[in-house]
Short mmCIF file of C-alpha atoms in Angstrom, two decimals:
data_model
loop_
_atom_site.label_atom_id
_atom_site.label_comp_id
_atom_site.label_asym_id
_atom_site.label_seq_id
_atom_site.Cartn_x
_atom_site.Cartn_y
_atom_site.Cartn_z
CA UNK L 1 14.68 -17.90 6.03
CA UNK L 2 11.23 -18.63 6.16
CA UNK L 3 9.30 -19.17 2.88
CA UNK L 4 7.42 -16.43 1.32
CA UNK L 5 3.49 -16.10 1.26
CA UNK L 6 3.61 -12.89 -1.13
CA UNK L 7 5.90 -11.24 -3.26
CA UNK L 8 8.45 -10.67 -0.83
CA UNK L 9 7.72 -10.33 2.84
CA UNK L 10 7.82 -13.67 5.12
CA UNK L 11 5.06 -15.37 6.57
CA UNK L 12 5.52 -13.55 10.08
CA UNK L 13 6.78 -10.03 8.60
CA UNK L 14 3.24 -9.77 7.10
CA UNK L 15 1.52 -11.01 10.54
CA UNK L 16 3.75 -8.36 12.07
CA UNK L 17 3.42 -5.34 9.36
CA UNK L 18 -0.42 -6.01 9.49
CA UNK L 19 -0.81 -5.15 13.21
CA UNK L 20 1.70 -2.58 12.35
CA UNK L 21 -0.55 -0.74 10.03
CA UNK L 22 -3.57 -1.26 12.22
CA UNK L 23 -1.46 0.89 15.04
CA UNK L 24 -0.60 3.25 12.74
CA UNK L 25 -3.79 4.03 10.98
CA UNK L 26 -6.15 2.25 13.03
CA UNK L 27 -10.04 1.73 12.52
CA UNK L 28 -13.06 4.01 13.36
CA UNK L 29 -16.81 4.12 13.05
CA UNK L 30 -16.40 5.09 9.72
CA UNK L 31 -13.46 3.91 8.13
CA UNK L 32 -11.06 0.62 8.56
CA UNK L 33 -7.56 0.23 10.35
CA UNK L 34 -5.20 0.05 7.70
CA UNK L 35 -3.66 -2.92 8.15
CA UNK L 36 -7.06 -4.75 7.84
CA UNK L 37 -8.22 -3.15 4.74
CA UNK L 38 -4.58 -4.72 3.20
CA UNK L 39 -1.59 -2.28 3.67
CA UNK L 40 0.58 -5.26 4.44
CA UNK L 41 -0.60 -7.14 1.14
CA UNK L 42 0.19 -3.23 -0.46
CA UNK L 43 3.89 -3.22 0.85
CA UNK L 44 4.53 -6.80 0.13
CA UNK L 45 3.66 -6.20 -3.69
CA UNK L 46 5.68 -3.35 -3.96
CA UNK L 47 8.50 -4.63 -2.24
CA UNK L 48 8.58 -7.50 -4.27
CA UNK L 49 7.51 -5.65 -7.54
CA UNK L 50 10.61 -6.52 -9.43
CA UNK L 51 9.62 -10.38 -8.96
CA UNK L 52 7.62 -9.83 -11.84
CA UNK L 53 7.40 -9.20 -15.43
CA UNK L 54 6.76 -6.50 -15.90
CA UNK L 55 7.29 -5.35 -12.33
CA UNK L 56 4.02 -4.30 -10.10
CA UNK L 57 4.33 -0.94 -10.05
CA UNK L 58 2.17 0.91 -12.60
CA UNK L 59 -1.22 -0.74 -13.37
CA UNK L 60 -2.46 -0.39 -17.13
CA UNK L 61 -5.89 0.55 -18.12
CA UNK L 62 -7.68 2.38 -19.53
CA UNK L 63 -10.46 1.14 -17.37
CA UNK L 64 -10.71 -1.32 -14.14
CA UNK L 65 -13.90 -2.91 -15.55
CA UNK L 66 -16.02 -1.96 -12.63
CA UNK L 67 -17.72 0.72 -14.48
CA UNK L 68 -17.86 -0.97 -17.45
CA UNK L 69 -15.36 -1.25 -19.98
CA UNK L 70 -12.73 -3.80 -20.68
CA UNK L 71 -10.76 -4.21 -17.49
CA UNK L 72 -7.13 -3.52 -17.75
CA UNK L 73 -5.50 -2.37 -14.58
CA UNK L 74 -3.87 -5.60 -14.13
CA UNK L 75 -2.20 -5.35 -17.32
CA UNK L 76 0.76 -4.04 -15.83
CA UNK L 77 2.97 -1.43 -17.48
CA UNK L 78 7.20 -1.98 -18.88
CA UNK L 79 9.36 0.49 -17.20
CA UNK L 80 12.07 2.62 -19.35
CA UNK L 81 15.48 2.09 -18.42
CA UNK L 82 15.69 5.26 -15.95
CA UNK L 83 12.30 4.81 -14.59
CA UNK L 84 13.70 0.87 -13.20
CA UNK L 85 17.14 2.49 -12.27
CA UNK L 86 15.23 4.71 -9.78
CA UNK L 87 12.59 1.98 -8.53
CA UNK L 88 15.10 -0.45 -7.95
CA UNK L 89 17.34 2.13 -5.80
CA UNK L 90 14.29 2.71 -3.55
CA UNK L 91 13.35 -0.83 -2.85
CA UNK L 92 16.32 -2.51 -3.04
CA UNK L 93 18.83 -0.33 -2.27
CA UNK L 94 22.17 0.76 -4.13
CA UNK L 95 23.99 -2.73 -2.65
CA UNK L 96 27.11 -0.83 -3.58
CA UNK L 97 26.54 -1.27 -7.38
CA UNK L 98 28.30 1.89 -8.98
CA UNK L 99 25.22 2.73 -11.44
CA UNK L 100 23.40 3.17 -8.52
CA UNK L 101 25.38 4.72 -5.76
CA UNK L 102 25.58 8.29 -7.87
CA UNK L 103 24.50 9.98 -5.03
CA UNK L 104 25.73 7.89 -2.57
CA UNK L 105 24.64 4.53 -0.28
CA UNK L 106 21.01 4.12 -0.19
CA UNK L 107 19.39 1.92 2.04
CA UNK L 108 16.01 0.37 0.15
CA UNK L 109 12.68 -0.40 1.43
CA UNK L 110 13.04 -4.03 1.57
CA UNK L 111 16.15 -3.57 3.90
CA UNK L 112 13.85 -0.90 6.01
CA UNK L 113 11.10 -2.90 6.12
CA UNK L 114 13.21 -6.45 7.43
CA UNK L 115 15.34 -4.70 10.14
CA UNK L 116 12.56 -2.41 10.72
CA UNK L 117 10.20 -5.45 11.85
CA UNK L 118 12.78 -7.56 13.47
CA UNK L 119 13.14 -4.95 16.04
CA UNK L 120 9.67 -4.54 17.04
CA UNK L 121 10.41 -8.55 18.52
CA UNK L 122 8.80 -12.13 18.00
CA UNK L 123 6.20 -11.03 20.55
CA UNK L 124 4.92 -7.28 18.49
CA UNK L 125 1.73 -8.90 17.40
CA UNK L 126 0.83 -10.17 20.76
CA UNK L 127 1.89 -7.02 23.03
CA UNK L 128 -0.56 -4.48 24.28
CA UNK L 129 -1.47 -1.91 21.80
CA UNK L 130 0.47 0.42 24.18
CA UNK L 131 3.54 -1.75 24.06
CA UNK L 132 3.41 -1.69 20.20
CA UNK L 133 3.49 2.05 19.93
CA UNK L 134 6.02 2.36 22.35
CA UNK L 135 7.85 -0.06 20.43
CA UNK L 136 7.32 1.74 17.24
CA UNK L 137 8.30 5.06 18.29
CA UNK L 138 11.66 3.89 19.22
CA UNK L 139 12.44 3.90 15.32
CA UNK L 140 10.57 7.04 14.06
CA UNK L 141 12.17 7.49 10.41
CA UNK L 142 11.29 3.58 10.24
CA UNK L 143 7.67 4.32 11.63
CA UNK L 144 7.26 7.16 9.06
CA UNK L 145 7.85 5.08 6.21
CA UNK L 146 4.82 2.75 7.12
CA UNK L 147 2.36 5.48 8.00
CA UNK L 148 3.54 6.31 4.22
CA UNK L 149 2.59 2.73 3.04
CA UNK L 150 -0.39 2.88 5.41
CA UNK L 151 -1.99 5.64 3.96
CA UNK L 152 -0.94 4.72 -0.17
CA UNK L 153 -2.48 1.44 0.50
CA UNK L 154 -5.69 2.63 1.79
CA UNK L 155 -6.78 5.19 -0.79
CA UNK L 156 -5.37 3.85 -3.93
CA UNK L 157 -6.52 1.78 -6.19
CA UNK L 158 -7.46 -1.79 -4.53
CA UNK L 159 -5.44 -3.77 -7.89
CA UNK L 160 -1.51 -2.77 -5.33
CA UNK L 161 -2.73 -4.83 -2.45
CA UNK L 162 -4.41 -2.51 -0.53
CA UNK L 163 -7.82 -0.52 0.43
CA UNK L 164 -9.75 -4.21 0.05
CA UNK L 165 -12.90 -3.98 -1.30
CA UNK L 166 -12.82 -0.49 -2.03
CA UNK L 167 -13.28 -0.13 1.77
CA UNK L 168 -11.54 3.15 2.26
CA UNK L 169 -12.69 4.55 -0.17
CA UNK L 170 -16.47 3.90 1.06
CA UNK L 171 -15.64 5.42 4.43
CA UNK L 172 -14.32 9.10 2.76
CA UNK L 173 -17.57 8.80 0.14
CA UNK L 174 -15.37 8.26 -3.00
CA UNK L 175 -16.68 6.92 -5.69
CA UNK L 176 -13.39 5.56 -6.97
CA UNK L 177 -12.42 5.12 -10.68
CA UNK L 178 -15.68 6.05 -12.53
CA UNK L 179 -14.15 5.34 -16.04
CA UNK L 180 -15.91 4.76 -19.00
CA UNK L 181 -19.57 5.97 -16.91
CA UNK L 182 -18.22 8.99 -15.81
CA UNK L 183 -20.16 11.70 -14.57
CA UNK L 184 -23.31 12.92 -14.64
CA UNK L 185 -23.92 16.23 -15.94
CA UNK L 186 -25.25 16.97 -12.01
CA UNK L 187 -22.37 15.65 -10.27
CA UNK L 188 -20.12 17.72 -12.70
CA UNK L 189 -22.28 21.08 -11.77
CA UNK L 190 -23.24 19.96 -8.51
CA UNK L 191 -20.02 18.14 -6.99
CA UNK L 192 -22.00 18.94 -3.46
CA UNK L 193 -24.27 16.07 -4.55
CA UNK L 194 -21.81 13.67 -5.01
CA UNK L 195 -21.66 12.45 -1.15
CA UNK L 196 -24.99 12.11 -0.95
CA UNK L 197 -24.66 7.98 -1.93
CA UNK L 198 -21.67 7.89 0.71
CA UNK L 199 -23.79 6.76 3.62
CA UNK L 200 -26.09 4.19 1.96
CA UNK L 201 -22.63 3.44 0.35
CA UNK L 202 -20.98 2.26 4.12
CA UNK L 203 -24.23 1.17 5.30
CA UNK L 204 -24.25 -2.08 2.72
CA UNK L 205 -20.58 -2.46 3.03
CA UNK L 206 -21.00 -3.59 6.22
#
């Protein structure tokens, strides 16, 4: 198997799952394709979440350090027993272990996401855009999952991979984490306000 460039996906299952998320959620006047504001570097940390210690699933805080404060989002946070139990069933799967096949066989996210991709073919990336939804819509549950991932990635907070640069965020006129600065006492009274900086706010972006 090819080598790894992430946390988990291969080298040409994150060229593939990028154009993916672009096809899914792709870009606008206003707001970036999904796939190149980072939902592929999104999936690939979650799927390989367990790959570290602790695993990259709940950032810390209380603050990200862009409005001040000490930044501490990357300080990742331990998982109880029954909180890894369920994590690991969705992205790995039960791989017929008894302590996690309670409720039966479940296929994870990392199998989804590898037979998933292999199906779309060697030649996804360079197919008419067409030809790649065609493709996609031959495996709908599979299809669903991504739009999922597409959308997670591109509105939460940039530290899981995705919504780079705060980019989709910019285009819907959200502020993002505002922690310690907070709000003003008009933005509190007057939450009309608020999207007044949103334009200015995509203007310098780009």
């Amino acid at each position: 198997m090819e080598h790894r460039i992430g946390a988990w996906l291969t080298e040409s299952e994150h060229a593939t799952l990028r154009v993916v998320m672009d096809v899914l959620v792709p870009n606008d006047e206003i707001s970036p394709g999904a796939g190149e504001a980072g939902a592929a570097d999104y999936v690939d940390l979650l799927l390989g979440a367990f790959s570290f210690e602790p695993p990259r699933l709940f950032a810390g805080g209380p603050f990200s350090g862009r409005q001040g404060g000490e930044a501490g989002f990357d300080q990742w946070l331990a998982l109880g027993a029954l909180d890894e139990l369920g994590w690991r069933i969705r992205i790995e799967g039960s791989n017929g272990l008894a302590d996690r096949e309670f409720n039966g066989p479940v296929v994870g996210w990392q199998q989804q996401y590898r037979s998933g991709l292999a199906a779309l073919g060697a030649d996804f990336c360079e197919s008419p855009v067409d030809e790649q939804r065609r493709r996609l819509d031959t495996d709908p549950e599979f299809a669903r999952l991504a739009f999922e991932h597409a959308c997670e990635s591109l509105y939460g907070d940039p530290v899981y991979g995705g919504n780079r640069n705060g980019s989709g965020w910019v285009a819907i006129g959200f502020d993002g984490d505002t922690q310690p600065r907070g709000w003003t006492d008009d933005e509190v009274s007057s939450p009309a306000a608020i999207p007044v900086a949103a334009p200015r706010a995509r203007d310098s972006a780009r």
